[in-house]
GROMACS .gro file of C-alpha atoms in nm:
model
  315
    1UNK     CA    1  27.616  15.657  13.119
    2UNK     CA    2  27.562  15.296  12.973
    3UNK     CA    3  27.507  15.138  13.324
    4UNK     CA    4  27.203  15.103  13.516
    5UNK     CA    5  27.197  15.242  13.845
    6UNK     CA    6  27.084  15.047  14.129
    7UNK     CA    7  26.943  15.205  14.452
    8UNK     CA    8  26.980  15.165  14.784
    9UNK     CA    9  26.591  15.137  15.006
   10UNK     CA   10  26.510  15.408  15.271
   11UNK     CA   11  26.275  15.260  15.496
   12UNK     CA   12  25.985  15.440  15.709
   13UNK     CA   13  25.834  15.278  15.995
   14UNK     CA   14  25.432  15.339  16.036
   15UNK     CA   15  25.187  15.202  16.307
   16UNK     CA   16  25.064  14.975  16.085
   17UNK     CA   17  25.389  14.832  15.930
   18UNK     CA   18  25.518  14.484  15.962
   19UNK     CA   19  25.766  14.247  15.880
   20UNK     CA   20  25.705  14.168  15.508
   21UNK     CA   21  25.981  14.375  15.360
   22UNK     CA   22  26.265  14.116  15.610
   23UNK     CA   23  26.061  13.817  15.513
   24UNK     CA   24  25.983  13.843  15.204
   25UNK     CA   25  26.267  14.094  15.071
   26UNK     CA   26  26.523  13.992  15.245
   27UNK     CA   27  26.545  14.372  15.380
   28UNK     CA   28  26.736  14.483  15.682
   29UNK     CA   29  26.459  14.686  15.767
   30UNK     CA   30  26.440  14.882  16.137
   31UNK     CA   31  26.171  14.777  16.334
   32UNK     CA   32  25.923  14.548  16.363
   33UNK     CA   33  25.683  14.828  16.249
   34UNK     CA   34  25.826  14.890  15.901
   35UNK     CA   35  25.523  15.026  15.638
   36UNK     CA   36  25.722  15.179  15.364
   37UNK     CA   37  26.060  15.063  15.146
   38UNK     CA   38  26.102  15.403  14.922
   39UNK     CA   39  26.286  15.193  14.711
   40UNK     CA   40  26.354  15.463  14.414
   41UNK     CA   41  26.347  15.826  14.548
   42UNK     CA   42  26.413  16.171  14.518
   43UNK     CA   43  26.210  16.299  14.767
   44UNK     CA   44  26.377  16.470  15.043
   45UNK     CA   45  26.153  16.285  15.280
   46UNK     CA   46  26.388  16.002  15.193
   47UNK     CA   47  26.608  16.016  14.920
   48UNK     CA   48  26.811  15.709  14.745
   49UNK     CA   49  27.177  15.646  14.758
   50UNK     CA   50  27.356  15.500  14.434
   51UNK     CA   51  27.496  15.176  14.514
   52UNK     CA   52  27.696  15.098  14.230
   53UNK     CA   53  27.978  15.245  13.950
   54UNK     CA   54  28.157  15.582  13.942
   55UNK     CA   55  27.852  15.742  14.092
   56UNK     CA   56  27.818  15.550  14.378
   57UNK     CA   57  27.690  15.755  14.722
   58UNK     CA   58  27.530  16.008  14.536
   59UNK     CA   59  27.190  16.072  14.589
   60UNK     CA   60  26.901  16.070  14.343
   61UNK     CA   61  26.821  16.427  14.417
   62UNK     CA   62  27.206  16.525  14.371
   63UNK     CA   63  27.189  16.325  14.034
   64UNK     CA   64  26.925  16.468  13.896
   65UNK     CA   65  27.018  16.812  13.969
   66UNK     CA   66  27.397  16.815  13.853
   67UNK     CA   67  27.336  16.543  13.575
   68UNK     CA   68  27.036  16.622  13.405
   69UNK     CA   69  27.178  16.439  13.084
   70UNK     CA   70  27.096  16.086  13.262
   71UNK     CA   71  26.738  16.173  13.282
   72UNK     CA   72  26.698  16.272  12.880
   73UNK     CA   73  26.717  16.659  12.992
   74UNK     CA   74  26.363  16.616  13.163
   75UNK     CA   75  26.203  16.970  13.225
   76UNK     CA   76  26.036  16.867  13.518
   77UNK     CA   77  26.179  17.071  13.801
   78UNK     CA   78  26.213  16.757  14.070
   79UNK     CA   79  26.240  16.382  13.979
   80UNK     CA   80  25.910  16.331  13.876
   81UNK     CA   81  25.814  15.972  14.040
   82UNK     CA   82  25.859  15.767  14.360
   83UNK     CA   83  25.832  15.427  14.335
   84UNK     CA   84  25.783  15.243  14.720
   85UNK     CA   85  25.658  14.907  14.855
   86UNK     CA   86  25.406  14.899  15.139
   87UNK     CA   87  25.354  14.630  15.414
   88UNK     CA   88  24.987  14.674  15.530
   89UNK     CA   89  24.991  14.487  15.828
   90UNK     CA   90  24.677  14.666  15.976
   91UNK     CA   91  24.471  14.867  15.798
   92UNK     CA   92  24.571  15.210  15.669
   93UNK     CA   93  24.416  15.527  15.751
   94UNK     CA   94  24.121  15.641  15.519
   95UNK     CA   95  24.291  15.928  15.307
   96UNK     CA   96  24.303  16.125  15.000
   97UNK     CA   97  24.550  16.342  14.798
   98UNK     CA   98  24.581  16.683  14.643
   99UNK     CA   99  24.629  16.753  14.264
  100UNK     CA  100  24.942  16.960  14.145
  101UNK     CA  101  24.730  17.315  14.158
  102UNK     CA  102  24.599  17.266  14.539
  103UNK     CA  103  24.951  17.108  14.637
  104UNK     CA  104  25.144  17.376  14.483
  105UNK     CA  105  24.911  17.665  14.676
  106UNK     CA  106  24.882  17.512  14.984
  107UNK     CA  107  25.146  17.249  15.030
  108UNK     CA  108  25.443  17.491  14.988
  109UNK     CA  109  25.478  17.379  14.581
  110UNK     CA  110  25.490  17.038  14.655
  111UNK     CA  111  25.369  16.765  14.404
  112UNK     CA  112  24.987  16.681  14.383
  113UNK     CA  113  24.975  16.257  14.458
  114UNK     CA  114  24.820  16.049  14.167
  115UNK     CA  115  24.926  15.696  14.280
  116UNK     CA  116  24.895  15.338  14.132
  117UNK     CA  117  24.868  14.953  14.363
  118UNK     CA  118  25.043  14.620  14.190
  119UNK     CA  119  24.885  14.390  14.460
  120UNK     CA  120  25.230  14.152  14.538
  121UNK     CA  121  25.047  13.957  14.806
  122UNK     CA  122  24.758  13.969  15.066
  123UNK     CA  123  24.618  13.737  15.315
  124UNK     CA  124  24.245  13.544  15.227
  125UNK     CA  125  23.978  13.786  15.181
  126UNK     CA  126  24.229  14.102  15.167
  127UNK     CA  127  24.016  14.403  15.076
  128UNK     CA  128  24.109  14.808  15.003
  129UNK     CA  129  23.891  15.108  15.037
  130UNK     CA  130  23.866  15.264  14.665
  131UNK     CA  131  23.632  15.529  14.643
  132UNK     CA  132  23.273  15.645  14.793
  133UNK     CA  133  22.939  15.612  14.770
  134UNK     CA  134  22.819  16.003  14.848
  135UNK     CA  135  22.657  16.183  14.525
  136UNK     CA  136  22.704  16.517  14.661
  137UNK     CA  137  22.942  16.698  14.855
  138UNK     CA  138  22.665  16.794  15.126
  139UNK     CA  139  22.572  16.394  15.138
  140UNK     CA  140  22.937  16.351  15.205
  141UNK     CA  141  22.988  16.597  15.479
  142UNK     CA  142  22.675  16.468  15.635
  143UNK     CA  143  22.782  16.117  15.604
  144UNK     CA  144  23.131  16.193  15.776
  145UNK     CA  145  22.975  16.420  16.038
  146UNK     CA  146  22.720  16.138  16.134
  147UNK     CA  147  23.027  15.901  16.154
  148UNK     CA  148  22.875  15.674  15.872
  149UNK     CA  149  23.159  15.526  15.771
  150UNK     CA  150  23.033  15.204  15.681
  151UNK     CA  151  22.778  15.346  15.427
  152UNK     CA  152  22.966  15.623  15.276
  153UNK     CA  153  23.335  15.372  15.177
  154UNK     CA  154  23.338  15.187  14.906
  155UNK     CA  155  23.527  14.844  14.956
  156UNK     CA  156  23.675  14.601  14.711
  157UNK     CA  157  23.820  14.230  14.762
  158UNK     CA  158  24.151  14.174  14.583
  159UNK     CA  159  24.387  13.931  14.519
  160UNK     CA  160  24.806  13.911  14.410
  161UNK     CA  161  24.821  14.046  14.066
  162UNK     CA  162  24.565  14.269  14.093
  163UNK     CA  163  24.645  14.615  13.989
  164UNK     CA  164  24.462  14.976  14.071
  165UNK     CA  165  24.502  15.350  13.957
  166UNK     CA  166  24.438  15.566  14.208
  167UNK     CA  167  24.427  15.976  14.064
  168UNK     CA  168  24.447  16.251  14.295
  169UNK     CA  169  24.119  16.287  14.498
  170UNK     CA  170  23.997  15.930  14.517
  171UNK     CA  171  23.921  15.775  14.861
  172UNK     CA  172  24.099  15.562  14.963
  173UNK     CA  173  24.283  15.300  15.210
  174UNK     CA  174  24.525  14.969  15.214
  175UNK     CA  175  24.353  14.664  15.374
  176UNK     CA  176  24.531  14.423  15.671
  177UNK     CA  177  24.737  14.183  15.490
  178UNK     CA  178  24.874  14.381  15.179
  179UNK     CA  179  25.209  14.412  15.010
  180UNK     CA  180  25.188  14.638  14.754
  181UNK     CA  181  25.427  14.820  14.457
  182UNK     CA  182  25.309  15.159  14.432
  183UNK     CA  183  25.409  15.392  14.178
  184UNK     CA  184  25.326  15.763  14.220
  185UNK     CA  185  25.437  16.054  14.157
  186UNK     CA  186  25.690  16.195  14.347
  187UNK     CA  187  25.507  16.359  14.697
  188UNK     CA  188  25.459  16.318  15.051
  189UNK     CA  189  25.133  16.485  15.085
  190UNK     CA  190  24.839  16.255  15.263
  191UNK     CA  191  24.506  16.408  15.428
  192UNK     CA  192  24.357  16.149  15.642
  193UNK     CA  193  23.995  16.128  15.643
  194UNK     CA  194  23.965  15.867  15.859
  195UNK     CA  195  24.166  15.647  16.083
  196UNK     CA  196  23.939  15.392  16.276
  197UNK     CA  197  24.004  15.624  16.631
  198UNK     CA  198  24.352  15.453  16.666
  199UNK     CA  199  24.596  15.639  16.886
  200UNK     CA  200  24.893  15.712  16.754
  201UNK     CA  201  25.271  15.616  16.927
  202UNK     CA  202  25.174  15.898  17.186
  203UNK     CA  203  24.869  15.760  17.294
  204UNK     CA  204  24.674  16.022  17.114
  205UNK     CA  205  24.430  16.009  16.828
  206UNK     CA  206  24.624  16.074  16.479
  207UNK     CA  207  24.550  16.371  16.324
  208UNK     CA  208  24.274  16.408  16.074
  209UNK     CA  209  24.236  16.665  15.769
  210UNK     CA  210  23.855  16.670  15.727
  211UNK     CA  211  23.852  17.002  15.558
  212UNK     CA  212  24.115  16.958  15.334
  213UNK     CA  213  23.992  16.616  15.229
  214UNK     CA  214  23.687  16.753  15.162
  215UNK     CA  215  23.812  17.006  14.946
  216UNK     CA  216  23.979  16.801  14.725
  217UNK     CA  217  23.810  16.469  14.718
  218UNK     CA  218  23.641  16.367  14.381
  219UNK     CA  219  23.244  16.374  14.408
  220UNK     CA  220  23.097  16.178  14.320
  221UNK     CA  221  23.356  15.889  14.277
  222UNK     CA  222  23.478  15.786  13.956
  223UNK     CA  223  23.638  15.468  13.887
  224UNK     CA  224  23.931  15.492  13.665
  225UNK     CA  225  23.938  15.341  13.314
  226UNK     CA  226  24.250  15.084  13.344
  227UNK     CA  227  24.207  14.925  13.065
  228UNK     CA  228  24.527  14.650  13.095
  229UNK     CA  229  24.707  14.522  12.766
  230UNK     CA  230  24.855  14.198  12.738
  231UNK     CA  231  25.172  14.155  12.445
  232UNK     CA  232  25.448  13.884  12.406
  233UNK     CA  233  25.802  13.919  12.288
  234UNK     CA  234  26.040  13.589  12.262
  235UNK     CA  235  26.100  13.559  12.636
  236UNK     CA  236  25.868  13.773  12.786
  237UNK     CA  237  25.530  13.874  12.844
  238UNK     CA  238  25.426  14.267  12.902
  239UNK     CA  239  25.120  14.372  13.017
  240UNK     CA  240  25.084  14.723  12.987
  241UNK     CA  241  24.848  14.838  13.318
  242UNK     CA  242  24.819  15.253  13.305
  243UNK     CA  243  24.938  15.493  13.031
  244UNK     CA  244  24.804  15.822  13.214
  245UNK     CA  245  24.962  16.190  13.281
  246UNK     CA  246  25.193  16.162  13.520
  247UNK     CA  247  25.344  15.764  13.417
  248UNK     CA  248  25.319  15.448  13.256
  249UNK     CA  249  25.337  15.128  13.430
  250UNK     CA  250  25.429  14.746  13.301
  251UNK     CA  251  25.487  14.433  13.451
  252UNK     CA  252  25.787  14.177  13.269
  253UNK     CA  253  25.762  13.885  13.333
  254UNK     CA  254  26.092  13.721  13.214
  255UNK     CA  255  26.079  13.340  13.123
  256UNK     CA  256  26.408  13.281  12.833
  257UNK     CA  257  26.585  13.589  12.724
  258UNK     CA  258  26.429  13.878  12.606
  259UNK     CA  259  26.551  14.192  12.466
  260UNK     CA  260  26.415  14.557  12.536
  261UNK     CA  261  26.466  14.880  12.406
  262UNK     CA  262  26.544  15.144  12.680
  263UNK     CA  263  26.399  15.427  12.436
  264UNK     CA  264  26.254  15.695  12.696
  265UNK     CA  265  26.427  15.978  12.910
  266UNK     CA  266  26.487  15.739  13.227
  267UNK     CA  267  26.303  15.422  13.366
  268UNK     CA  268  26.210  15.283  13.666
  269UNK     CA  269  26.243  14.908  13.738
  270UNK     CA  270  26.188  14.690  14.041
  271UNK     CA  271  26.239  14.306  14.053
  272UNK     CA  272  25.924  14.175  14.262
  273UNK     CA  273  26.004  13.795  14.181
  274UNK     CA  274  26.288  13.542  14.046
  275UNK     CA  275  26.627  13.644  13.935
  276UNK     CA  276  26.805  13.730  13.602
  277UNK     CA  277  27.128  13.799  13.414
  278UNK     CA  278  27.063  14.154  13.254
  279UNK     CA  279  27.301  14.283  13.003
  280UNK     CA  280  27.354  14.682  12.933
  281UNK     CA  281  27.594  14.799  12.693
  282UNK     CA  282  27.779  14.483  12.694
  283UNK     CA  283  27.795  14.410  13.101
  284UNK     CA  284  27.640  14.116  13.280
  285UNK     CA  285  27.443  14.324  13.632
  286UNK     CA  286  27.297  14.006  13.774
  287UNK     CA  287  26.931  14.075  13.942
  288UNK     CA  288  26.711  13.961  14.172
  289UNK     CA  289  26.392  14.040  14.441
  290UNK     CA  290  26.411  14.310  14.619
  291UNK     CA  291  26.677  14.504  14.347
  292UNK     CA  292  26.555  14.862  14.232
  293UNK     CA  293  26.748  15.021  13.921
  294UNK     CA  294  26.672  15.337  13.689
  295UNK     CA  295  26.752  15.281  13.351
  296UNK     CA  296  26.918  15.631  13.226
  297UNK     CA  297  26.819  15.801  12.901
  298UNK     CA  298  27.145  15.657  12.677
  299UNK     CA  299  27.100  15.269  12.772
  300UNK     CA  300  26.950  15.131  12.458
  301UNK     CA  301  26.949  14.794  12.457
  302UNK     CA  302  26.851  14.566  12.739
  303UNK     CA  303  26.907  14.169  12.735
  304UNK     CA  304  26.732  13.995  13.025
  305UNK     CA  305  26.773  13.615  13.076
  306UNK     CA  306  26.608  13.408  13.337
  307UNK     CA  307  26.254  13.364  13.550
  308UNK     CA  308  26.178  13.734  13.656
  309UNK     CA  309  25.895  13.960  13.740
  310UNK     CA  310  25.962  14.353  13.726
  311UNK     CA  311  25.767  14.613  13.766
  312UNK     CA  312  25.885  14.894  13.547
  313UNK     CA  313  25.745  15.257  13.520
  314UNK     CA  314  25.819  15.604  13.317
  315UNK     CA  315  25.693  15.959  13.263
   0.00000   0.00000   0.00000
């Protein structure tokens, strides 16, 4: 398989979804309440469709089950990433994720949830919840049963281009006013810790998972060590933002041509801004916003030419 393969979005409406994915994607999204473009999945939540070539209409699940050989033969038993934007267009619910071990025991094997934010855009003064200010875990029960929610969560201004590594058990929460490219591993599994007393579509408060955001939330908070690196190629500039356990995540930003080497078992790529001619084993795939591809294991070389910005992620 010398072609990329290009992905069709599965949308998910939330409460506090928007209309950022129509107008600034492009997306024929379903509501006016639309939160979350899975753009590359495998979850069964919301699996991708192949849009494109002689495997078109499969699903990524399908794919990587019966065509392992794509993927570089990965041992992982499920696709090992998810790659989604959000549309924050009120805040998120304060939650937290499991690792794999307390997933796997208690979420019926599922994946544990170590995620990571490329800020796209926000409104002025745009701010996310990362982390917590209790020492202790008794300090942090007592500061949730005493509702002090304003002492206990830490929050931090951002701006586009700002990027954040969130590992399993850090506190945390999307501001009003964010689009964001998340990478994470591939899992649906959210405890919410707090959610402002909002009622949910059927007039009743959402639920909450106090106990088992408790029991897996890191205490004290630690703030992870991104430490972003910046290299040029003729064309294009990479930074490098995480290298961690479960993935590795760049930003290209195509300005010429530029020339890659496709030399891991499968990557993930999604064009955030611009447009460009790429070329895989001797085929022009034009790209643009809004496209999502997975480079497979036996691409090799990839030419890209024109003004671009991708987001691109691997295992």
């Amino acid at each position: 398989m010398m072609e990329p393969l290009f992905l069709q979005p599965v949308f998910q409406e939330r409460i506090w979804g928007g209309t950022a994915l129509k107008t600034k994607f492009g997306y024929d999204i379903p509501s006016d309440h639309t939160g979350e473009c899975w753009a590359i999945s495998a979850h069964p939540n919301g699996p991708s469709i192949i849009k494109n070539g002689p495997l078109a209409g499969k699903t990524l699940i399908e794919l990587w089950e019966e065509q392992p050989e794509l993927f570089g033969n990965h041992p992982t038993k499920v696709f090992p990433l998810l790659t989604k934007i959000l549309d924050a267009n009120a805040d998120l619910s304060v939650q937290v994720h499991p690792d794999d071990a307390y997933a796997n025991v208690h979420e019926n094997g599922e994946l544990g949830k170590t995620e990571c934010w490329y800020i796209i855009d926000c409104k002025e003064g745009a701010e996310l919840i990362y982390g917590h200010t209790a020492k202790t875990k008794e300090e942090f029960v007592s500061m949730i049963e005493r509702d002090e929610w304003d002492q206990l969560l830490r929050r931090v201004n951002i701006k586009p281009g700002d990027f954040f590594y969130v590992p399993s058990g850090t506190i945390h929460a999307l501001g009003e006013g964010t689009l964001v490219l998340e990478t994470q591993q591939s899992s649906d599994t959210t405890y919410r810790l707090y959610d402002y007393d909002r009622l949910g579509q059927d007039g009743q408060p959402r639920e909450l998972h106090i106990d088992q955001s408790i029991a897996v939330a890191t205490i004290p908070h630690k703030n992870a060590d991104v430490q972003e690196a910046i290299s040029k190629i003729p064309g294009a500039e990479i930074t490098t933002f995480v290298e961690a356990e479960y993935f590795t995540v760049y930003k290209w930003e195509i300005d010429g041509k530029a020339t890659f080497e496709q030399d891991k078992p499968f990557m993930l790529a999604s064009v955030i801004e611009g447009k460009a001619d790429m070329m895989v084993g001797g085929q022009f795939y034009p790209i643009q916003k809004g496209d999502h591809f997975i480079l497979p294991a036996e691409v090799g070389t990839i030419e890209l030419d024109g003004n671009a910005k991708l987001i691109v992620s691997h295992v």
